[in-house]
Short mmCIF file of C-alpha atoms in Angstrom, two decimals:
data_model
loop_
_atom_site.label_atom_id
_atom_site.label_comp_id
_atom_site.label_asym_id
_atom_site.label_seq_id
_atom_site.Cartn_x
_atom_site.Cartn_y
_atom_site.Cartn_z
CA MET A 1 51.80 64.67 104.18
CA ASP A 2 50.81 61.16 103.17
CA GLN A 3 50.57 62.07 99.50
CA MET A 4 54.00 63.71 99.64
CA ILE A 5 55.59 60.55 101.07
CA ILE A 6 53.91 58.48 98.36
CA ALA A 7 55.16 60.93 95.71
CA GLN A 8 58.72 60.70 97.04
CA LEU A 9 58.58 56.90 97.12
CA ALA A 10 57.15 56.70 93.60
CA ASP A 11 59.85 59.02 92.28
CA GLU A 12 62.59 56.98 93.98
CA ALA A 13 61.12 53.81 92.47
CA GLY A 14 61.13 55.32 88.97
CA VAL A 15 57.38 55.86 88.81
CA ASP A 16 55.98 59.24 87.78
CA PRO A 17 54.32 60.53 90.99
CA LYS A 18 51.47 61.94 88.89
CA GLU A 19 50.60 58.37 87.81
CA VAL A 20 49.99 57.15 91.37
CA ASN A 21 46.32 56.94 92.27
CA TYR A 22 46.22 58.67 95.64
CA MET A 23 42.89 58.69 97.50
CA ALA A 24 42.66 60.98 100.51
CA HIS A 25 40.96 59.71 103.66
CA SER A 26 39.83 61.68 106.68
CA GLY A 27 41.95 59.83 109.21
CA GLY A 28 43.70 56.71 110.40
CA ALA A 29 40.54 54.80 111.33
CA GLU A 30 39.08 55.32 107.86
CA LEU A 31 42.40 54.29 106.29
CA ALA A 32 42.63 51.13 108.39
CA THR A 33 39.09 50.19 107.40
CA ALA A 34 39.89 50.74 103.71
CA LEU A 35 43.01 48.58 104.00
CA LEU A 36 41.29 45.79 105.92
CA SER A 37 38.37 45.70 103.48
CA GLY A 38 40.66 45.63 100.44
CA THR A 39 39.34 48.94 99.11
CA ILE A 40 42.95 50.14 98.87
CA ASP A 41 46.17 48.14 98.57
CA ALA A 42 48.54 50.30 100.62
CA SER A 43 48.56 53.52 102.56
CA VAL A 44 50.66 55.98 104.51
CA SER A 45 49.77 57.31 107.93
CA GLY A 46 51.18 57.82 111.40
CA TYR A 47 52.31 54.67 113.20
CA ASN A 48 49.78 55.10 115.99
CA ASP A 49 46.94 55.06 113.46
CA PHE A 50 47.77 51.45 112.57
CA SER A 51 49.76 50.09 115.52
CA ASP A 52 46.94 47.97 116.98
CA GLN A 53 46.20 46.38 113.58
CA ILE A 54 49.92 45.79 112.97
CA GLU A 55 50.35 44.18 116.40
CA ALA A 56 47.28 42.00 115.76
CA GLY A 57 48.80 40.82 112.46
CA ARG A 58 45.99 42.28 110.33
CA LEU A 59 48.24 44.85 108.65
CA LYS A 60 51.92 44.66 107.72
CA MET A 61 54.14 47.69 108.11
CA LEU A 62 56.44 48.04 105.10
CA GLY A 63 58.66 50.92 106.17
CA ILE A 64 58.89 54.22 107.97
CA SER A 65 59.71 57.61 106.48
CA ALA A 66 61.97 58.72 109.34
CA GLU A 67 65.63 59.44 108.65
CA GLU A 68 66.72 57.06 111.42
CA PRO A 69 65.20 53.90 112.90
CA VAL A 70 62.63 54.57 115.61
CA ASP A 71 63.01 52.85 118.99
CA GLY A 72 60.16 50.44 119.61
CA ILE A 73 59.16 50.16 115.94
CA ASP A 74 60.70 47.06 114.36
CA THR A 75 60.50 48.20 110.75
CA PRO A 76 63.30 49.53 108.54
CA THR A 77 63.28 53.07 107.26
CA MET A 78 62.74 53.72 103.57
CA ILE A 79 66.36 54.89 103.46
CA GLU A 80 67.54 51.55 104.89
CA GLN A 81 65.56 49.86 102.11
CA GLY A 82 67.34 51.88 99.42
CA TYR A 83 64.83 54.68 98.87
CA ASP A 84 65.92 58.24 99.67
CA VAL A 85 62.59 59.05 101.28
CA SER A 86 62.34 60.80 104.59
CA LEU A 87 59.57 63.10 105.58
CA VAL A 88 58.20 63.35 109.08
CA ASN A 89 55.02 64.90 110.32
CA TRP A 90 55.60 67.71 112.74
CA ARG A 91 53.65 70.43 114.47
CA GLY A 92 54.52 74.03 115.22
CA VAL A 93 53.36 76.46 117.85
CA VAL A 94 52.81 79.81 116.18
CA ALA A 95 51.45 83.22 117.12
CA PRO A 96 50.03 86.10 115.08
CA PRO A 97 52.36 88.71 113.61
CA GLY A 98 52.90 92.02 115.33
CA LEU A 99 53.69 90.73 118.81
CA GLU A 100 56.10 92.78 120.88
CA ASP A 101 59.57 91.28 121.32
CA GLU A 102 58.99 90.69 125.04
CA ASP A 103 55.77 88.78 124.28
CA VAL A 104 57.60 86.59 121.76
CA GLU A 105 60.34 85.85 124.29
CA GLU A 106 57.76 85.04 126.97
CA LEU A 107 56.10 82.51 124.64
CA ARG A 108 59.50 80.99 123.82
CA THR A 109 60.26 80.71 127.54
CA ILE A 110 56.94 78.94 128.12
CA MET A 111 57.71 76.53 125.27
CA ARG A 112 61.18 75.77 126.71
CA GLU A 113 59.57 75.02 130.09
CA VAL A 114 57.02 72.69 128.46
CA LEU A 115 59.71 70.88 126.47
CA GLU A 116 61.78 70.33 129.62
CA SER A 117 58.83 68.99 131.64
CA ASP A 118 58.22 65.41 132.75
CA THR A 119 54.77 65.65 131.20
CA TRP A 120 56.27 66.31 127.76
CA ALA A 121 58.73 63.43 128.24
CA ASP A 122 55.79 61.13 129.09
CA VAL A 123 53.87 62.27 125.99
CA LEU A 124 56.89 61.56 123.78
CA GLU A 125 57.33 58.08 125.23
CA ARG A 126 53.63 57.17 125.20
CA ASN A 127 53.21 58.18 121.55
CA GLN A 128 56.64 56.97 120.42
CA TRP A 129 57.39 60.45 119.10
CA ALA A 130 60.87 61.75 118.38
CA ASP A 131 61.50 65.13 119.96
CA SER A 132 62.62 67.42 117.16
CA SER A 133 61.68 70.61 118.98
CA LEU A 134 63.16 73.83 117.67
CA ILE A 135 62.62 77.35 118.94
CA GLY A 136 63.30 80.77 117.45
CA GLU A 137 65.84 81.07 114.64
CA ASP A 138 66.44 77.30 114.57
CA PHE A 139 62.72 76.76 113.97
CA GLU A 140 62.59 79.49 111.31
CA LYS A 141 65.59 77.99 109.47
CA ASN A 142 64.13 74.49 109.59
CA LEU A 143 60.75 75.76 108.42
CA GLU A 144 62.37 77.33 105.35
CA GLU A 145 64.26 74.08 104.58
CA GLU A 146 61.04 72.08 104.90
CA ARG A 147 59.18 74.57 102.68
CA ILE A 148 61.72 74.03 99.89
CA ILE A 149 61.34 70.23 100.13
CA VAL A 150 57.56 70.40 100.19
CA ASP A 151 57.39 72.88 97.30
CA ASP A 152 59.57 70.53 95.23
CA ILE A 153 57.28 67.57 95.93
CA TRP A 154 54.18 69.58 94.97
CA LYS A 155 55.89 70.64 91.73
CA GLN A 156 56.55 66.98 90.92
CA LEU A 157 52.83 66.37 91.37
CA GLY A 158 51.98 69.22 89.03
CA TYR A 159 50.62 71.68 91.59
#
């Protein structure tokens, strides 16, 4: 995900994405350490990976890859800064193929109940997540749209 955002940003800035030296790290803590030590000059990660260092003034947030501004995060989007870059990290709940229709519908019902719960609302607020939940055909359609975008980015990187 991080490399794809960097590739999009490089392309928008007129830089060949293949020319960007991307170094993968195992997580936000490792990235923050690399940034603070000067091992790397910039990075991409989830806001919560860096929020404490940003709030302490040790790191500066340059932009967010969301399509719209995010409540509680006082940083402009890449789009607001003139770069057509928007890619958000998301998760899906999936099941193995071959389930009976009634089992699929039961799982979808459970997911709807979870998404309507106060617990889910608290998780969204605590983590400053946007709720982009999709179920069924809406999820399948969105997944196909995302696949096309991701495939295009990987092609730009030569994969």
